[in-house]
Coordinates of C-alpha atoms in Angstrom, one line a residue:
M1 CA 0.0 -0.1 -0.1
E2 CA 2.8 2.3 0.8
K3 CA 4.5 1.8 -2.5
I4 CA 1.1 2.6 -4.3
W5 CA 0.8 5.7 -2.4
T6 CA 4.4 6.7 -3.3
K7 CA 3.7 6.1 -6.9
I8 CA 0.5 8.3 -6.7
K9 CA 2.5 11.1 -5.1
V10 CA 5.2 11.0 -7.8
F11 CA 2.5 10.9 -10.5
D12 CA 0.9 14.0 -9.0
F13 CA 4.1 15.6 -8.9
Y14 CA 4.9 15.1 -12.6
M15 CA 1.4 16.4 -13.6
T16 CA 2.2 19.5 -11.5
M17 CA 5.6 19.7 -13.3
K18 CA 3.9 19.4 -16.8
K19 CA 1.4 22.4 -16.0
T20 CA 4.5 24.4 -14.7
T21 CA 6.4 23.8 -17.9
L22 CA 3.5 24.9 -20.1
K23 CA 3.2 28.0 -18.0
E24 CA 7.0 28.6 -18.3
Y25 CA 6.7 28.3 -22.2
G26 CA 3.8 30.8 -21.9
I27 CA 6.0 33.3 -20.0
I28 CA 8.9 32.8 -22.5
L29 CA 6.5 33.7 -25.4
A30 CA 5.3 36.8 -23.5
G31 CA 9.0 37.7 -22.6
S32 CA 10.0 37.4 -26.2
F33 CA 7.1 39.8 -27.3
L34 CA 8.0 42.5 -24.9
F35 CA 11.8 42.1 -25.8
C36 CA 10.9 42.6 -29.4
A37 CA 8.4 45.2 -29.0
G38 CA 10.7 47.3 -27.0
L39 CA 13.3 47.1 -29.8
N40 CA 10.9 47.5 -32.9
W41 CA 8.8 50.3 -31.3
F42 CA 11.3 52.6 -29.5
I43 CA 14.9 51.5 -30.3
V44 CA 15.1 50.6 -34.0
P45 CA 13.1 53.8 -35.1
M46 CA 15.7 55.8 -33.4
G47 CA 18.5 54.1 -35.4
L48 CA 20.0 52.7 -32.0
Y49 CA 21.4 49.2 -31.4
N50 CA 21.2 46.4 -28.9
G51 CA 23.9 44.4 -27.5
G52 CA 24.8 40.7 -28.2
T53 CA 24.0 38.8 -31.2
V54 CA 20.9 40.9 -31.8
G55 CA 23.1 44.0 -32.0
I56 CA 25.6 42.2 -34.4
S57 CA 22.5 41.2 -36.5
Q58 CA 21.3 45.0 -36.5
I59 CA 24.7 46.1 -37.7
I60 CA 24.8 43.7 -40.6
R61 CA 21.3 44.5 -41.5
S62 CA 22.4 48.3 -41.6
L63 CA 25.4 47.6 -43.6
L64 CA 23.8 45.5 -46.3
Q65 CA 20.8 48.1 -46.7
L66 CA 18.5 45.8 -48.2
N67 CA 15.0 47.1 -49.1
T68 CA 12.7 44.5 -47.6
S69 CA 9.1 44.8 -46.2
F70 CA 10.2 43.3 -42.9
D71 CA 13.2 43.5 -40.6
I72 CA 15.8 40.8 -41.3
A73 CA 17.5 41.3 -38.0
G74 CA 15.6 38.6 -36.4
I75 CA 16.5 36.0 -39.1
L76 CA 20.1 37.1 -39.1
N77 CA 20.0 36.7 -35.2
F78 CA 18.5 33.2 -35.4
I79 CA 21.4 32.3 -38.1
L80 CA 24.0 33.5 -35.5
N81 CA 22.5 31.4 -32.8
I82 CA 22.3 28.1 -34.7
P83 CA 26.0 27.1 -33.5
L84 CA 25.2 28.4 -30.1
L85 CA 22.1 26.3 -29.8
F86 CA 24.3 23.1 -30.5
L87 CA 26.6 24.2 -27.8
A88 CA 23.7 24.7 -25.4
Y89 CA 22.5 21.2 -26.3
F90 CA 25.6 19.3 -25.8
H91 CA 26.9 21.1 -22.7
F92 CA 24.1 22.4 -20.8
G93 CA 21.2 19.8 -21.2
R94 CA 18.0 19.3 -23.0
S95 CA 15.7 21.6 -20.8
L96 CA 17.9 24.8 -21.4
F97 CA 18.3 24.0 -25.1
L98 CA 14.5 23.6 -25.7
K99 CA 13.6 26.6 -23.9
T100 CA 16.3 28.6 -25.3
F101 CA 15.4 27.3 -28.8
F102 CA 11.8 28.4 -28.3
S103 CA 12.7 31.7 -27.3
I104 CA 14.9 32.4 -30.3
V105 CA 12.3 31.0 -32.6
T106 CA 9.6 33.2 -31.1
Q107 CA 12.0 36.4 -31.2
T108 CA 12.7 35.5 -34.9
I109 CA 9.1 35.5 -35.8
L110 CA 8.1 38.5 -33.6
F111 CA 11.1 40.7 -34.8
T112 CA 10.1 39.9 -38.4
F113 CA 6.4 40.7 -38.0
I114 CA 6.0 43.4 -35.2
P115 CA 5.7 46.6 -37.3
I116 CA 8.4 49.0 -36.9
P117 CA 6.9 52.7 -37.0
T118 CA 8.0 54.8 -39.9
Q119 CA 8.2 57.7 -37.5
P120 CA 9.6 57.1 -33.9
I121 CA 6.9 57.0 -31.3
I122 CA 8.7 59.3 -29.1
Q123 CA 11.1 61.9 -30.7
E124 CA 13.2 62.4 -27.6
Y125 CA 16.2 59.8 -27.8
A126 CA 16.4 59.5 -23.8
V127 CA 12.9 58.8 -23.3
S128 CA 12.9 56.2 -26.2
C129 CA 16.0 54.6 -24.5
L130 CA 14.0 54.4 -21.3
M131 CA 10.9 52.9 -22.7
G132 CA 12.5 50.5 -25.0
G133 CA 15.1 49.4 -22.2
I134 CA 12.2 48.8 -19.7
L135 CA 10.1 46.8 -22.1
A136 CA 13.1 44.7 -23.4
G137 CA 14.6 44.3 -20.1
V138 CA 11.3 43.1 -18.5
G139 CA 10.8 40.7 -21.3
V140 CA 14.4 39.2 -21.1
G141 CA 14.0 39.0 -17.2
I142 CA 10.8 37.0 -17.2
T143 CA 12.2 34.7 -19.8
L144 CA 15.1 34.1 -17.5
K145 CA 12.9 33.6 -14.6
A146 CA 11.0 31.0 -16.5
G147 CA 14.3 29.0 -17.0
G148 CA 15.0 29.9 -20.6
S149 CA 17.3 32.4 -22.2
G150 CA 17.6 34.4 -25.5
G151 CA 20.8 32.5 -26.6
G152 CA 23.6 34.6 -27.9
L153 CA 26.3 35.6 -25.5
D154 CA 24.9 34.0 -22.4
I155 CA 25.5 30.5 -23.8
L156 CA 29.0 31.3 -25.2
G157 CA 29.9 33.0 -21.9
L158 CA 28.7 30.3 -19.8
Y159 CA 30.8 27.8 -21.9
F160 CA 33.8 29.8 -21.3
T161 CA 33.2 30.2 -17.7
Q162 CA 33.4 26.4 -17.4
K163 CA 36.5 26.2 -19.2
I164 CA 38.6 29.1 -18.1
K165 CA 39.3 29.7 -14.5
D166 CA 38.2 33.1 -13.2
F167 CA 36.2 33.9 -16.3
G168 CA 32.7 35.4 -15.9
V169 CA 29.7 35.7 -18.1
G170 CA 29.1 39.2 -17.1
R171 CA 32.8 40.2 -18.1
F172 CA 32.5 38.5 -21.3
T173 CA 29.2 40.1 -22.3
L174 CA 30.7 43.5 -21.2
I175 CA 33.7 42.9 -23.5
I176 CA 31.7 42.0 -26.6
N177 CA 29.1 44.9 -26.1
G178 CA 32.0 47.3 -25.7
M179 CA 33.1 46.2 -29.2
I180 CA 29.8 46.4 -30.7
Y181 CA 29.2 49.9 -29.5
C182 CA 32.6 50.9 -30.6
A183 CA 31.6 49.6 -34.0
C184 CA 28.5 51.8 -34.0
A185 CA 30.6 54.8 -33.1
I186 CA 33.0 54.0 -35.9
L187 CA 30.4 52.9 -38.6
F188 CA 27.6 55.5 -37.7
E189 CA 27.7 58.3 -35.4
L190 CA 29.0 58.9 -32.0
P191 CA 25.6 59.9 -30.5
V192 CA 24.3 56.5 -31.8
A193 CA 26.8 54.6 -29.8
I194 CA 26.1 56.9 -26.5
Y195 CA 22.4 56.6 -26.7
S196 CA 22.8 52.8 -27.5
V197 CA 24.7 52.4 -24.2
L198 CA 22.2 54.4 -22.3
Y199 CA 19.5 52.0 -23.7
S200 CA 21.8 49.1 -22.6
M201 CA 22.0 50.4 -19.1
V202 CA 18.3 50.8 -18.7
Y203 CA 17.7 47.3 -20.2
S204 CA 20.3 45.7 -17.8
M205 CA 18.8 47.5 -14.7
A206 CA 15.3 46.2 -15.8
V207 CA 16.5 42.6 -16.2
D208 CA 18.0 42.8 -12.8
K209 CA 14.8 44.1 -11.2
T210 CA 12.8 41.5 -12.9
H211 CA 15.0 38.4 -12.6
L212 CA 17.4 38.6 -9.7
Q213 CA 20.5 37.0 -10.8
N214 CA 22.1 34.3 -8.8
I215 CA 19.6 34.2 -5.8
N216 CA 21.1 32.0 -3.4
T217 CA 19.1 29.8 -0.9
S218 CA 19.9 27.6 2.0
V219 CA 18.2 24.3 1.8
M220 CA 17.6 22.2 5.0
I221 CA 16.2 18.5 4.2
F222 CA 14.8 16.2 6.9
T223 CA 14.5 12.6 5.6
K224 CA 14.9 8.9 6.7
K225 CA 16.8 8.1 3.5
K226 CA 20.4 9.0 3.8
D227 CA 21.1 8.5 0.1
V228 CA 19.2 11.6 -0.7
Y229 CA 22.6 13.6 -0.2
E230 CA 24.0 11.7 -2.9
V231 CA 21.4 13.5 -5.4
I232 CA 22.9 16.9 -4.4
L233 CA 26.5 15.6 -4.9
K234 CA 26.0 13.8 -8.3
E235 CA 23.2 15.6 -9.9
L236 CA 23.7 19.3 -8.6
H237 CA 27.4 19.1 -7.9
R238 CA 27.0 21.1 -4.6
G239 CA 28.6 20.4 -1.3
V240 CA 26.5 18.8 1.5
T241 CA 26.6 18.6 5.3
Y242 CA 24.4 15.9 6.9
W243 CA 23.9 14.6 10.4
K244 CA 21.6 12.4 12.4
G245 CA 18.8 13.7 14.3
I246 CA 15.7 12.4 16.2
G247 CA 12.1 13.4 15.2
G248 CA 10.4 15.2 18.1
Y249 CA 6.9 13.8 17.2
T250 CA 7.7 10.4 16.1
D251 CA 10.9 9.7 18.3
T252 CA 12.7 8.0 15.3
D253 CA 16.0 8.6 13.8
T254 CA 16.2 10.9 10.8
Y255 CA 18.9 12.5 8.7
V256 CA 19.3 16.3 8.6
I257 CA 20.9 17.6 5.2
Y258 CA 22.0 21.1 4.5
T259 CA 23.2 22.7 1.2
V260 CA 23.3 26.0 -0.4
L261 CA 21.8 26.1 -3.9
S262 CA 20.8 28.8 -6.5
K263 CA 17.0 29.3 -6.7
Y264 CA 17.0 27.6 -10.2
E265 CA 18.5 24.5 -8.8
V266 CA 15.9 24.1 -6.0
R267 CA 13.4 22.9 -8.5
T268 CA 15.7 20.2 -9.9
L269 CA 16.2 19.2 -6.3
Q270 CA 12.6 19.2 -5.6
Q271 CA 12.1 16.7 -8.6
K272 CA 14.8 14.4 -7.5
L273 CA 13.7 14.5 -4.0
Y274 CA 10.1 13.4 -4.8
E275 CA 11.7 10.4 -6.7
Q276 CA 14.0 9.4 -3.7
D277 CA 11.6 10.3 -0.7
P278 CA 8.4 12.0 -1.4
D279 CA 7.8 12.3 2.4
A280 CA 10.9 14.4 3.0
F281 CA 10.4 17.7 4.7
V282 CA 12.2 20.7 3.1
V283 CA 13.0 24.2 4.4
V284 CA 14.2 26.7 1.8
T285 CA 15.6 30.2 3.0
E286 CA 16.8 32.9 0.6
Q287 CA 20.3 34.1 1.5
D288 CA 21.4 37.8 1.4
Q289 CA 25.1 36.9 1.3
I290 CA 27.2 33.9 1.1
L291 CA 31.0 33.9 2.0
G292 CA 33.7 31.2 1.4
N293 CA 34.0 28.6 -1.4
Y294 CA 30.8 29.0 -3.3
E295 CA 30.4 28.7 -7.0
V296 CA 28.3 31.3 -8.7
R297 CA 26.5 30.0 -11.7
L298 CA 24.3 31.3 -14.4

């Protein structure tokens, strides 16, 4: 009877996870729309440029000067992301690949078909940077919050972070975007580069406010199965401390397992934990600061 009850709990958990996954794809779609709308409605009409692969695509589009009825920057961005998608699939797992692929495809479609005003909606550069940065930043923020990404430099930066010691994704993105805006200053006009940087700053702040990067959590697990700690060591590659305790209500032996995870690793732990011990009791607490040997991940 206990085995049947355990299977029912696991089935209920997977059904919940399936609904959550569909919700996440809906959020990614909404995020793609906000990102593309912010660019096409406020940034592109002012002749300004995004960073990353989208910015590179916009520069290529401007240099080609093709007379098309739609913006080809989205298609160029998709082409640039093809090798990066392969990198995501082979190095970062199926879940990130599928959500990133979905995000890039929806961005490509929306970039192409969201109309670009022939006259800027707002004539003032600073206000356009503000509006475009907020819309685009919130869009990317909720996409990241749903477990996806827009591809591009995030994937490449994460790959180099794993291969090179003391290499950061933020540092890599900053270097590439610096090169992009220097190219804008050389190829176009200096004010174009300056206002593009302003837009990028607003965009970055909006992303951070929507999706708090690297939220760290302390996790304490109470379980009767000692093997649960191996899930954290082998699946999440995080350090674990555990000790024996006694349940106050049942007066039986139990294991207390303590670890520190990022917010986005907690869900993976939850899934694995339901497979190992559906009756485990878990306490998750957000931490403002963690000192010592803790690996910060994207």
